[in-house]
C-alpha positions as CSV (number, residue, x, y, z in Angstrom):
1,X,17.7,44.5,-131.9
2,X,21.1,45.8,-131.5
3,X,23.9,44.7,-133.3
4,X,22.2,46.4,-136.9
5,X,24.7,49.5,-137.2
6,X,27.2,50.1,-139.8
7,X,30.8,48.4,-137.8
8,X,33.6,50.7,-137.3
9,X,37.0,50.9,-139.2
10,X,38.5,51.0,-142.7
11,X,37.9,48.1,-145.0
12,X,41.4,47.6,-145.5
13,X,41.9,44.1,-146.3
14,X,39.1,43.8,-148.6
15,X,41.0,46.5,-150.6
16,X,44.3,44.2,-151.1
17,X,42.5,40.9,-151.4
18,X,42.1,39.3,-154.7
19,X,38.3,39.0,-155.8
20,X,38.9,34.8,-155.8
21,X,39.5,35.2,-151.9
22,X,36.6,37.1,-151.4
23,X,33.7,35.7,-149.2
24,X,33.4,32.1,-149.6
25,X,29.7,30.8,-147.8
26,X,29.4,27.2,-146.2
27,X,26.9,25.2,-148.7
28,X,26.9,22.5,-145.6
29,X,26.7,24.9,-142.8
30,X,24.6,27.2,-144.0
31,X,24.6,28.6,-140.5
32,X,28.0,29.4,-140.8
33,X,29.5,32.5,-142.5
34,X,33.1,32.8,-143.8
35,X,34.3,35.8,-145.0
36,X,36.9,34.5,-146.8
37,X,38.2,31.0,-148.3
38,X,41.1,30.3,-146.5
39,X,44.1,31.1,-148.9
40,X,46.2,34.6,-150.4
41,X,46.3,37.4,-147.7
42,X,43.4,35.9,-145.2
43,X,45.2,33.1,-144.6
44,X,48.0,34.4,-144.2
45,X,46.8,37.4,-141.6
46,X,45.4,34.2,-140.1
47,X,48.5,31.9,-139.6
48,X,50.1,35.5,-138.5
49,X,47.8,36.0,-135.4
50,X,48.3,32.1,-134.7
51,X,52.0,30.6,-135.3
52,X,53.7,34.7,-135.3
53,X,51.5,36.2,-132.2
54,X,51.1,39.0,-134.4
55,X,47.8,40.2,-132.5
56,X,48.1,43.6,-134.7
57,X,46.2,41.8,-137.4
58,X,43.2,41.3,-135.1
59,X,41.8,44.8,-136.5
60,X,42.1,44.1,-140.0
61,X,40.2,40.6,-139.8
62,X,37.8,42.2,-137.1
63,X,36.4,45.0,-139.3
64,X,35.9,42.8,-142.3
65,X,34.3,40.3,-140.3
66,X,31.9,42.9,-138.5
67,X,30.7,43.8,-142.0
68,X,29.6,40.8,-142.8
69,X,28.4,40.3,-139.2
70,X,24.0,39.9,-139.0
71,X,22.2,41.3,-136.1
72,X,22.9,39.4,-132.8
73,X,22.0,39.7,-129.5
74,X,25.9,38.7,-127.5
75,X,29.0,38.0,-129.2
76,X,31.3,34.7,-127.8
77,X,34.1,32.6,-129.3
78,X,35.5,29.3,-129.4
79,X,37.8,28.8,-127.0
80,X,40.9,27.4,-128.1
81,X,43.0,24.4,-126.3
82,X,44.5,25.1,-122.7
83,X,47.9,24.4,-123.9
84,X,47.7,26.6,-127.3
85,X,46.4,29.2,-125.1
86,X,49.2,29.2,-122.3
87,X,51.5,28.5,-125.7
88,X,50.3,31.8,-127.6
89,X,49.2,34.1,-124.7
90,X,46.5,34.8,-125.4
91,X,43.0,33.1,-127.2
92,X,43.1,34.5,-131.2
93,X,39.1,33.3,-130.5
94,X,38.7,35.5,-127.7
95,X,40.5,38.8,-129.3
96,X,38.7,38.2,-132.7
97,X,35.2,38.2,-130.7
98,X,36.2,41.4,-128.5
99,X,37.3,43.2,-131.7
100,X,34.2,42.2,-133.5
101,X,31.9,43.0,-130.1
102,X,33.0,46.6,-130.2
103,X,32.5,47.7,-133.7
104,X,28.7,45.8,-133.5
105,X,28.4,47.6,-130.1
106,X,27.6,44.4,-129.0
107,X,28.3,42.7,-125.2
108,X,31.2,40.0,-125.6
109,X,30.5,37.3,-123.2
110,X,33.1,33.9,-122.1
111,X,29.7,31.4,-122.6
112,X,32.4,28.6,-123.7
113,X,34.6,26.6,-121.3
114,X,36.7,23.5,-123.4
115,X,37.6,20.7,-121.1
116,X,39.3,18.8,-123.6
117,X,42.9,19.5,-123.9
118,X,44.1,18.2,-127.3
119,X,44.4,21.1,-130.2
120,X,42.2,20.3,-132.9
121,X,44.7,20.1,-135.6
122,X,46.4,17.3,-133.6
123,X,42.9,15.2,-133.5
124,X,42.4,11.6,-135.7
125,X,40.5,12.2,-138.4
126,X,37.3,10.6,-136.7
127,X,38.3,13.1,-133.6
128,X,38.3,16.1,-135.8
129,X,34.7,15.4,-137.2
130,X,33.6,14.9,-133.7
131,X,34.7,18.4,-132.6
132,X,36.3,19.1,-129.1
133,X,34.2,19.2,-126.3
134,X,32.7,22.3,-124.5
135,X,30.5,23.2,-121.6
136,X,28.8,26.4,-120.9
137,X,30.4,28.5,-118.4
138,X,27.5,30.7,-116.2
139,X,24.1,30.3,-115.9
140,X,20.8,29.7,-118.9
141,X,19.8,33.0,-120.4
142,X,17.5,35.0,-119.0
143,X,15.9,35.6,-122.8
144,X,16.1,33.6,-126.0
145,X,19.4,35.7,-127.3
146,X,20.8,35.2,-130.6
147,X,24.4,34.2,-130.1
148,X,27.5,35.1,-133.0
149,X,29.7,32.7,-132.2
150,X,33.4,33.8,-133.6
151,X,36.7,31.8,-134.3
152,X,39.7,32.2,-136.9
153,X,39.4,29.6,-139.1
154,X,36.5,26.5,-140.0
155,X,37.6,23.9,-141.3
156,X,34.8,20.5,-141.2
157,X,33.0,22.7,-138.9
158,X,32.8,20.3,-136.1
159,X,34.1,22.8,-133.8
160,X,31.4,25.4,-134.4
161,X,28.8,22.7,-134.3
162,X,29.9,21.6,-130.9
163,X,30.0,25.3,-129.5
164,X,26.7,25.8,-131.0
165,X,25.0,23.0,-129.7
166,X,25.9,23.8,-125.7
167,X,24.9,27.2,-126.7
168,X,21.4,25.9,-127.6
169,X,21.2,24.0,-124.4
170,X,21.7,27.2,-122.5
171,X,18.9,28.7,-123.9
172,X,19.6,30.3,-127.1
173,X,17.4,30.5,-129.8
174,X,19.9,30.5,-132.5
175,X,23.4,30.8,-133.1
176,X,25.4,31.9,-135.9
177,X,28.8,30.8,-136.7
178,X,31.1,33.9,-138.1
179,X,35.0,33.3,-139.0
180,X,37.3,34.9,-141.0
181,X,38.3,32.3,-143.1
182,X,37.2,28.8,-144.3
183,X,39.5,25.8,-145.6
184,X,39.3,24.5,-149.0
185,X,39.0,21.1,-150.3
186,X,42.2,19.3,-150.5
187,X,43.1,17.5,-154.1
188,X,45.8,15.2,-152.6
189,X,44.2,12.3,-151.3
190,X,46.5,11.8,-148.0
191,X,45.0,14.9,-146.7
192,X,41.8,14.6,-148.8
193,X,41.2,12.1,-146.0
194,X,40.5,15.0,-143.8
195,X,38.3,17.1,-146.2
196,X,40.1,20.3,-146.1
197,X,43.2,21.9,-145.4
198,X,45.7,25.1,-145.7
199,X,47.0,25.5,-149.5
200,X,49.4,28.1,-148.6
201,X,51.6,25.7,-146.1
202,X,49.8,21.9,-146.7
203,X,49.2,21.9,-143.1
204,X,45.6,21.0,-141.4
205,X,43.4,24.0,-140.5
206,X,41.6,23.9,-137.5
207,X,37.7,22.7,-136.8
């Protein structure tokens, strides 16, 4: 299966990042691998790509997240709201999946289409645990593929668990969840209310 070699590129990040923001793993969503928790320099190379457009960080959180990347068959993301798109320029989803595609020598694929048009982060609470709502663009594979499904940030994992679930009823025979960051538990209990959020800024994260 392809997908198994050693990913290109320097592991710079991991060399600046503090061992407590090291690789944090979803007990819930076991499926689900975070490299980091979402806080120190992740999160902020995160909220750069998002809110500053800096797309220059894309490497950085690209070849950490291509090490901890297992084999896979076709790489796709989750595609981010029409308006944060046309907002931003571009889909921080999409660039994180291309960037992680080429250093697994992997085929990057648009197997996502959102038709929902409201961000995550401006969902209710009982519309964030929901997740937004995807269809699958293109036909049902051909073969049983394993599918690495990419975004930035996790954050009740609702969003992967939608993507994942039209990517099972397409066909594929299992899907793993691979972002650079996940949110932590929140100690305030206003925003306790939705689980998790971003320590750095006290704003919600997304799915």
């Amino acid at each position: 299966r392809r997908g198994q070699g050693r990913p290109s590129g320097p592991a710079r990040l991991s060399a600046v990042t503090p061992a407590s923001y090291r690789r944090v793993m979803q007990v819930a969503e076991p499926w689900i691998i975070s490299v980091w928790a979402h806080q120190g320099r992740p999160a902020e190379l995160v909220r750069e790509l998002k809110y500053g457009r800096a797309t220059s960080v894309v490497s950085e959180l690209a070849d950490a997240m291509a090490r901890r990347a297992p084999a896979g068959d076709v790489v796709t993301w989750v595609p981010a709201s029409p308006e944060r798109r046309r907002s931003r320029g571009f889909d921080q989803g999409e660039l994180l999946a291309r960037a992680v595609g080429r250093r697994l020598h992997l085929p990057v694929r648009r197997l996502l289409r959102r038709v929902d048009r409201v961000p995550q982060t401006a969902r209710s609470i009982e519309g964030r645990l929901s997740g937004p709502d995807f269809r699958a663009r293109g036909v049902r594979f051909r073969f049983r593929p394993t599918v690495l499904l990419v975004d930035d940030v996790t954050t009740t994992g609702s969003t992967m668990r939608s993507g994942a679930t039209v990517l099972r009823s397409r066909g594929a025979v299992r899907v793993i969840g691979l972002v650079a960051t996940r949110a932590i538990r929140c100690p305030t209990p206003a925003l306790s209310r939705l689980g998790v959020y971003d320590r750095a800024t006290t704003h919600p994260t997304g799915g």
